[in-house]
Tab-separated table of C-alpha atoms in Angstrom:
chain	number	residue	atom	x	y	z
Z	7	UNK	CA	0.000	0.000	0.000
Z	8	UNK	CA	1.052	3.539	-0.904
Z	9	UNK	CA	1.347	5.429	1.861
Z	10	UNK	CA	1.070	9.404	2.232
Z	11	UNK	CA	4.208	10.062	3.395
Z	12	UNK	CA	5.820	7.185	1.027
Z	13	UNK	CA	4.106	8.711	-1.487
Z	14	UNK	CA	5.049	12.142	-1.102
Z	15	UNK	CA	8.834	11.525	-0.523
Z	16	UNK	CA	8.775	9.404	-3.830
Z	17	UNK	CA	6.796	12.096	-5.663
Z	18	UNK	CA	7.502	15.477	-5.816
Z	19	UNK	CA	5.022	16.098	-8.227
Z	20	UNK	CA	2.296	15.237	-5.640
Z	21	UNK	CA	4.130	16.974	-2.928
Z	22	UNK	CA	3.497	20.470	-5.449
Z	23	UNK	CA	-0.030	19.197	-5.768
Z	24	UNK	CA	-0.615	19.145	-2.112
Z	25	UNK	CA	0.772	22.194	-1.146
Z	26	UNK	CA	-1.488	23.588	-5.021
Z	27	UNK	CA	-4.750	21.784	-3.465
Z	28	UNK	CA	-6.090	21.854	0.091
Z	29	UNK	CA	-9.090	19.754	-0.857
Z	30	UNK	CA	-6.133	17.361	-1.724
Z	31	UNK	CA	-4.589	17.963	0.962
Z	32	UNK	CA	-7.099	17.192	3.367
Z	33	UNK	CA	-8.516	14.358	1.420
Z	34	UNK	CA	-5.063	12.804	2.184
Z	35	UNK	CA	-5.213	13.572	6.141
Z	36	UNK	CA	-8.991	12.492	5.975
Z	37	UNK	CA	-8.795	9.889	8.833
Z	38	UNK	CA	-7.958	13.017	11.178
Z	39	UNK	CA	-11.223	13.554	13.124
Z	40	UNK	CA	-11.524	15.978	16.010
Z	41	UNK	CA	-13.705	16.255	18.956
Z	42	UNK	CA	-14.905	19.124	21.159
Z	43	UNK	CA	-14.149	17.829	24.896
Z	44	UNK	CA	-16.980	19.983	25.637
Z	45	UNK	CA	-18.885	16.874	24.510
Z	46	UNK	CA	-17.738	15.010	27.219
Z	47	UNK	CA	-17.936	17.688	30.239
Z	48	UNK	CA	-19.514	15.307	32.768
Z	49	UNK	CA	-16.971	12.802	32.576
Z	50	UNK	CA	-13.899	14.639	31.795
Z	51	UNK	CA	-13.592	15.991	34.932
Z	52	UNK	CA	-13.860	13.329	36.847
Z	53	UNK	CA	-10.961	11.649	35.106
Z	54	UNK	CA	-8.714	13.200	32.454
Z	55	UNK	CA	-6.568	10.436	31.456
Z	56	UNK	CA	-9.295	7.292	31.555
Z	57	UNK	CA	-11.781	9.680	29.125
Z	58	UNK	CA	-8.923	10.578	26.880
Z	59	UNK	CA	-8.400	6.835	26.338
Z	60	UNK	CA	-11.446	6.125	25.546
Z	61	UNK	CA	-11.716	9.749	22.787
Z	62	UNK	CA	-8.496	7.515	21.064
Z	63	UNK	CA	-10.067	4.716	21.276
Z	64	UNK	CA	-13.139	6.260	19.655
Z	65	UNK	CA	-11.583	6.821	16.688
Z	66	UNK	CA	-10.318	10.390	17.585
Z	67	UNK	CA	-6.888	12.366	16.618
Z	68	UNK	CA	-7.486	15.499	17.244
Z	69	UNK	CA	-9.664	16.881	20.377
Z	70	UNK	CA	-10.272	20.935	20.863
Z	71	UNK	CA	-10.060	21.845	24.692
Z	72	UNK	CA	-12.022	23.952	26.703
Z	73	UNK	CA	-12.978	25.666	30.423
Z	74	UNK	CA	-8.891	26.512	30.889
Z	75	UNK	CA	-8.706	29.782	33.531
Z	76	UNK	CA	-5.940	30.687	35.742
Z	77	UNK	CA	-7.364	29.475	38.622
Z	78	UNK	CA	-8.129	25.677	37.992
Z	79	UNK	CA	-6.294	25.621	34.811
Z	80	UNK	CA	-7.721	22.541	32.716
Z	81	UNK	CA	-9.604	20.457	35.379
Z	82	UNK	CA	-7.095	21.330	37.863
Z	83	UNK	CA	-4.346	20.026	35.707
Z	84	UNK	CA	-1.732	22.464	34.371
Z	85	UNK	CA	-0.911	22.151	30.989
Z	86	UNK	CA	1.934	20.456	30.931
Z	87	UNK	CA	0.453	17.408	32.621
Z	88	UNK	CA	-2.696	17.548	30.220
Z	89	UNK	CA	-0.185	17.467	27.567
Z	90	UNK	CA	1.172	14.593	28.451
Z	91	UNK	CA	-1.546	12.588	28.354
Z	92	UNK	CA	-2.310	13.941	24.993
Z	93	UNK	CA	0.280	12.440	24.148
Z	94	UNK	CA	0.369	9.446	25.573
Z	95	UNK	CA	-2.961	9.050	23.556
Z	96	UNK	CA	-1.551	9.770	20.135
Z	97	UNK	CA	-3.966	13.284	20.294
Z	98	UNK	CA	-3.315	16.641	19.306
Z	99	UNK	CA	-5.172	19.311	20.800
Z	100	UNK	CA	-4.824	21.516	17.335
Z	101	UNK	CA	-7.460	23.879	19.394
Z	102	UNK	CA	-8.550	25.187	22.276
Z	103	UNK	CA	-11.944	27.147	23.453
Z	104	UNK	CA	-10.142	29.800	25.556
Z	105	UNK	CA	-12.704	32.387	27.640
Z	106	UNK	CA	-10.646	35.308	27.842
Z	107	UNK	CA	-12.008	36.934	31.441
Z	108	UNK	CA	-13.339	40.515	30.228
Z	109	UNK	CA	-10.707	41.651	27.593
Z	110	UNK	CA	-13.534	41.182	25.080
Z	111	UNK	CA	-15.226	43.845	26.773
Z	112	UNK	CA	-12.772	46.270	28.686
Z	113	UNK	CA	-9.233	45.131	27.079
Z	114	UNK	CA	-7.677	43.310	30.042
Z	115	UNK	CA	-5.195	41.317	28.882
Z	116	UNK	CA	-4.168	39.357	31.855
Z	117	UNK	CA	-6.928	35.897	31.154
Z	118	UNK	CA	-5.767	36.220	27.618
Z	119	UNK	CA	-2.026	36.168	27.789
Z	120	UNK	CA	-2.101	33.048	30.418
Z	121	UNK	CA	-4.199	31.715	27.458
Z	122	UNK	CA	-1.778	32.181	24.749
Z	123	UNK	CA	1.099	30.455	27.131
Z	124	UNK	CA	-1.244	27.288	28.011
Z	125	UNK	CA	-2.011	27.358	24.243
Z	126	UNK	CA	1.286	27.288	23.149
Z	127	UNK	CA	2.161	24.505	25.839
Z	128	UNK	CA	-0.690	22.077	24.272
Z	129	UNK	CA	1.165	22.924	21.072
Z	130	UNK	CA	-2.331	24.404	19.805
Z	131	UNK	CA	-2.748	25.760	15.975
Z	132	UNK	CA	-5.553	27.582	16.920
Z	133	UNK	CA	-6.596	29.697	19.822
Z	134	UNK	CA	-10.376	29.950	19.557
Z	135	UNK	CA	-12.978	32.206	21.177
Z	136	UNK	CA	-16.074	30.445	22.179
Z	137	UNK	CA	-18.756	32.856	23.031
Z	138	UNK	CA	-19.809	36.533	23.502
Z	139	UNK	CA	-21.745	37.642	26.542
Z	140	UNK	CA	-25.068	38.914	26.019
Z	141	UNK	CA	-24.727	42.636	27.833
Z	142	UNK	CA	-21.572	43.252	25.381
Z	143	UNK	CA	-23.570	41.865	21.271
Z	144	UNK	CA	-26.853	44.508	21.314
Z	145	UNK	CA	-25.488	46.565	18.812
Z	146	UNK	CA	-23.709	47.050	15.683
Z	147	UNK	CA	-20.790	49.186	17.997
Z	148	UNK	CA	-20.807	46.516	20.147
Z	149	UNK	CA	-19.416	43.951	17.240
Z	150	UNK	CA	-17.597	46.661	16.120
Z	151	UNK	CA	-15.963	46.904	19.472
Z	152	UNK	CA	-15.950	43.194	19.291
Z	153	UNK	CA	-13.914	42.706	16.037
Z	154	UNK	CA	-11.313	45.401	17.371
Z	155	UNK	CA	-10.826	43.054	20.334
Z	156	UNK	CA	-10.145	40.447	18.198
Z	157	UNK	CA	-7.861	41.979	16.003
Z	158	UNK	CA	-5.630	43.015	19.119
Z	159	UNK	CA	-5.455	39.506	20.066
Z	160	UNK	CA	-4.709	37.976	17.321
Z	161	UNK	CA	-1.394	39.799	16.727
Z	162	UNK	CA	-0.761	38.521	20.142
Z	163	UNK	CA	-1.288	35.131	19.326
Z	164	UNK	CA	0.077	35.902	16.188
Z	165	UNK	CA	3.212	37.408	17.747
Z	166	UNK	CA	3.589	34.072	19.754
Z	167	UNK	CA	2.862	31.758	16.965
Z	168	UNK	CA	-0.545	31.088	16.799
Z	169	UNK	CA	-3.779	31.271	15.073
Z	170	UNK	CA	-6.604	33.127	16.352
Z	171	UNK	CA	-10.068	32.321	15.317
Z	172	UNK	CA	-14.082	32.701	16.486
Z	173	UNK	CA	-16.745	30.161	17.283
Z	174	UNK	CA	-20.738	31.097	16.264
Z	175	UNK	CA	-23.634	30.315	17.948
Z	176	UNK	CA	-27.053	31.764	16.071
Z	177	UNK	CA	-27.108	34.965	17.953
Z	178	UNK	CA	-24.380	36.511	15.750
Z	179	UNK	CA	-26.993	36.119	12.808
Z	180	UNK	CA	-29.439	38.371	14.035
Z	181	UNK	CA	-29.875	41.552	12.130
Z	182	UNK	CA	-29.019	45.434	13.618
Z	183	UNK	CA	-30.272	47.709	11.484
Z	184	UNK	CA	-30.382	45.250	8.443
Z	185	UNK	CA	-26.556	43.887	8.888
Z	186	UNK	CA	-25.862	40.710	11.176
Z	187	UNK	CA	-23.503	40.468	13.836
Z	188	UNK	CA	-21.537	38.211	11.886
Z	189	UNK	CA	-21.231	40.181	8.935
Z	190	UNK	CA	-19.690	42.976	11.192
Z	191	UNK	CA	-16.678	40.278	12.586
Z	192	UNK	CA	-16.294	39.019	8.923
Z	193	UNK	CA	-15.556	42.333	7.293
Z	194	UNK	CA	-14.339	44.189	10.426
Z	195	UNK	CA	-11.351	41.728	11.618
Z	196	UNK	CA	-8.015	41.137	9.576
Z	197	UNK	CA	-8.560	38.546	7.161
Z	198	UNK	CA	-4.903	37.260	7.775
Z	199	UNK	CA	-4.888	37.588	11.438
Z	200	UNK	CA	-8.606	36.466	12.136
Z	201	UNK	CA	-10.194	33.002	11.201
Z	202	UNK	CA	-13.238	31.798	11.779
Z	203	UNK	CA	-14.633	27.938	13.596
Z	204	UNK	CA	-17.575	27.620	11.673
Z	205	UNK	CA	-20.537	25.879	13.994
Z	206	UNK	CA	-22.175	23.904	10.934
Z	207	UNK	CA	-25.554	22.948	13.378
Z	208	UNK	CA	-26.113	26.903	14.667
Z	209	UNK	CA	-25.983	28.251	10.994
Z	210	UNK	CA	-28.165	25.937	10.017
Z	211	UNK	CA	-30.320	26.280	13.396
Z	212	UNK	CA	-30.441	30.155	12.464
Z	213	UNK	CA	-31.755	29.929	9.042
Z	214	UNK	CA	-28.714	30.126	7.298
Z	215	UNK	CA	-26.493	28.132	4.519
Z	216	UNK	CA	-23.214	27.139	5.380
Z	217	UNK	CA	-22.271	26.741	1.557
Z	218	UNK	CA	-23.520	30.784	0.962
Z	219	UNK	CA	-20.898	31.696	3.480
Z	220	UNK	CA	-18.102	29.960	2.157
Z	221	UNK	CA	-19.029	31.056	-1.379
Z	222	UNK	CA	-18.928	34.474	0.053
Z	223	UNK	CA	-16.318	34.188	2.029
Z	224	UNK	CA	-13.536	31.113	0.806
Z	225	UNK	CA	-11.114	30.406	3.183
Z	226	UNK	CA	-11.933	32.299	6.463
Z	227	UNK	CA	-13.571	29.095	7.969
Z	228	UNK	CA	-10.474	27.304	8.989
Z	229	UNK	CA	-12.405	24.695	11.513
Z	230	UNK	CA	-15.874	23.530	11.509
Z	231	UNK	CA	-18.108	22.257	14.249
Z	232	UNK	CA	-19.915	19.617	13.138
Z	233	UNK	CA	-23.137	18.556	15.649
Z	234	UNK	CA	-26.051	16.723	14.046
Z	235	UNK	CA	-30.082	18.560	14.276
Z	236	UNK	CA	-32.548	16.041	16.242
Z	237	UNK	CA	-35.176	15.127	13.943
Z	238	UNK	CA	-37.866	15.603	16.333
Z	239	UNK	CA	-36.181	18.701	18.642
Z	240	UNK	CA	-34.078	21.180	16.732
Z	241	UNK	CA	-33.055	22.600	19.764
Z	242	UNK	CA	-31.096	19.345	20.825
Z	243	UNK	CA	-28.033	17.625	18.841
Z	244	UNK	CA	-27.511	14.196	18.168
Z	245	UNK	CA	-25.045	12.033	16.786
Z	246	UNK	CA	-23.390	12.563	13.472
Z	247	UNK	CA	-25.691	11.007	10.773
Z	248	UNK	CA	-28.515	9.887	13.224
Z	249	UNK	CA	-30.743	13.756	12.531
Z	250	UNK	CA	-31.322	15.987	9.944
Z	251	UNK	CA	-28.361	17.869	8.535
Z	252	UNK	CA	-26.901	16.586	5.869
Z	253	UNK	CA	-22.971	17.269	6.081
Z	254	UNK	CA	-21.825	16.068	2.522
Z	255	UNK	CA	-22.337	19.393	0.361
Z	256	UNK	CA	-20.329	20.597	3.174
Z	257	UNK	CA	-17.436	18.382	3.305
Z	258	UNK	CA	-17.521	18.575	-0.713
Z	259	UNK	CA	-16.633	22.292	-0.491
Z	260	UNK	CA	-13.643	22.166	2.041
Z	261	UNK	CA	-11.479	23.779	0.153
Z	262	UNK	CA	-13.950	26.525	-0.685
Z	263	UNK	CA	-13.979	26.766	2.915
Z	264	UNK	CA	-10.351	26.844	3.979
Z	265	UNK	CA	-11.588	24.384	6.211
Z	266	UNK	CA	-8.045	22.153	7.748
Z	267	UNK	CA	-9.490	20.768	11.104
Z	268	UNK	CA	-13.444	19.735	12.436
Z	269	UNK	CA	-14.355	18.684	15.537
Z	270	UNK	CA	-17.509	16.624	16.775
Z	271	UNK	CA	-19.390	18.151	19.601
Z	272	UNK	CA	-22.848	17.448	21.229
Z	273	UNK	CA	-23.259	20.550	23.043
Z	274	UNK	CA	-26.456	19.558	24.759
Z	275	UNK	CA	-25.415	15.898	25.637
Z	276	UNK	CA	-28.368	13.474	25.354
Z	277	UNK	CA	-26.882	10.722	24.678
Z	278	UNK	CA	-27.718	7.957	27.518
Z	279	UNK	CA	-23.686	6.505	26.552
Z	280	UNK	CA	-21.842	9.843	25.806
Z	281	UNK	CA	-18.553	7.267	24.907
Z	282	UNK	CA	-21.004	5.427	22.581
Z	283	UNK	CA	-22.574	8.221	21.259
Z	284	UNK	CA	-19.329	9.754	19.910
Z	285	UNK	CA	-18.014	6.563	18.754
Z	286	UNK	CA	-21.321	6.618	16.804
Z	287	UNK	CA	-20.184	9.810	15.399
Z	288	UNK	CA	-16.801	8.662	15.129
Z	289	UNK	CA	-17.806	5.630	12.732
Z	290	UNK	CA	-20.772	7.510	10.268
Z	291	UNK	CA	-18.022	10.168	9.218
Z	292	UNK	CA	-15.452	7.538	8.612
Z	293	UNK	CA	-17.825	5.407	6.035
Z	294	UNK	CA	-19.752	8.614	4.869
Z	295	UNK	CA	-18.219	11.910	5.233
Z	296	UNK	CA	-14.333	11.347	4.576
């Protein structure tokens, strides 16, 4: 069997093509599946190590963190010692969901800079923001404000080697004045400084096509969340292939996209076996999506 890294080192015809291509490109890395830990927030922190075993086990490479603050760090592990049993587990934390205390809002820098340094420790790509507090998104100023916060720290993480980028929900598709929220951070932040984690269930949730934004706006949405739409309750996810999204026009315009990592994520956990439930996940994109 040809392998990719055989096959590169032998070609260097393909190696052009891949760096030409990213559908390619990805396409060759296609076994790489992430997950949100989020997913798993009851049992995580209860025991790091034994529910990382079983994410590998799963099927999982890649795993996007969350909850890390200065005072209890990741689950009361520092990240050193979640790194190393990251690694023990053959998984790359490529991303992490970092709540940056208030700098969103008033500029304090001190939640986001112990961010950055626990980012760069887990050896993250990315260094994603996760959500926007309600008092501080009334307003076309207040994405305006927004986006300038986002700017500043992405030359931070961009000064310490990362990759900053922002998570949706469906709130950021509501209109002010005839212009969504989302539209502000999409014109209003550097396009080479500022990417975008594309949450593939709350566009759809909000009445909007994934495949208009990326036509619109090719190769801001470096990550995707991918959470499946319960066929009976919208406002509850279920496991990948088992509701009513379908994901493969999606995954057919990756490289429209810019898309390079995804991650699972149930964000309200049903699921009676959560380790089941993403191995269900796990399995459908493996034989349908990739």
């Amino acid at each position: 069997m040809v392998t990719r890294r055989n096959f590169i080192i032998n070609t260097s015809l393909a190696a052009t093509a891949v760096l030409a291509l990213p559908s390619l490109a990805f396409s060759m890395n296609k076994k790489e599946i992430g997950l949100q830990l989020y997913t798993l927030r009851e049992e995580l922190p209860k025991n790091v190590k034994q529910t990382l075993e079983k994410v590998a086990a799963s099927g999982y490479t890649n795993v996007e963190t969350y909850g890390f603050s200065i005072k209890d760090q990741f689950w009361g592990l520092f990240p050193a010692e979640l790194k190393k049993i990251l690694d023990n587990n053959n998984l790359k934390a490529v991303s992490g969901h970092y709540n940056l205390g208030s700098f969103l809002y008033d500029g304090n820098t001190t939640e986001l800079i112990a961010a950055i340094e626990a980012a760069k420790i887990l050896k993250n790509e990315f260094l994603t923001v996760p959500w926007v507090d309600e008092p501080f998104r009334k307003s076309i100023d207040d994405y305006k404000k927004i986006a300038v916060r986002l700017n500043q720290a992405a030359k931070m993480c961009a000064d310490a080697g990362l990759k900053l980028a922002y998570h949706n929900h469906d709130f950021e598709f509501k209109k002010h004045d005839d212009v969504t929220g989302y539209e502000i951070l999409l014109n209003e932040t550097d396009k080479n400084l500022v990417y975008f984690e594309l949450d593939l269930y709350w566009v759809v949730r909000s009445g909007n096509d994934p495949l208009k934004l990326f036509k619109e706006n090719p190769g801001r949405f470096k990550m995707w969340h991918i959470k499946d739409m319960d066929k009976t309750n919208k406002a509850l996810n279920t496991e990948i292939g088992a509701g009513s999204i379908d994901f493969k026009p999606f995954f057919a315009a990756a490289k429209q996209s810019g898309m390079v990592h995804f991650f699972v994520e149930q964000e309200n956990n049903f699921a009676v076996n959560s380790f089941q439930s993403i191995q269900t996940s796990s399995d459908f994109i493996s034989k349908e999506l990739i």
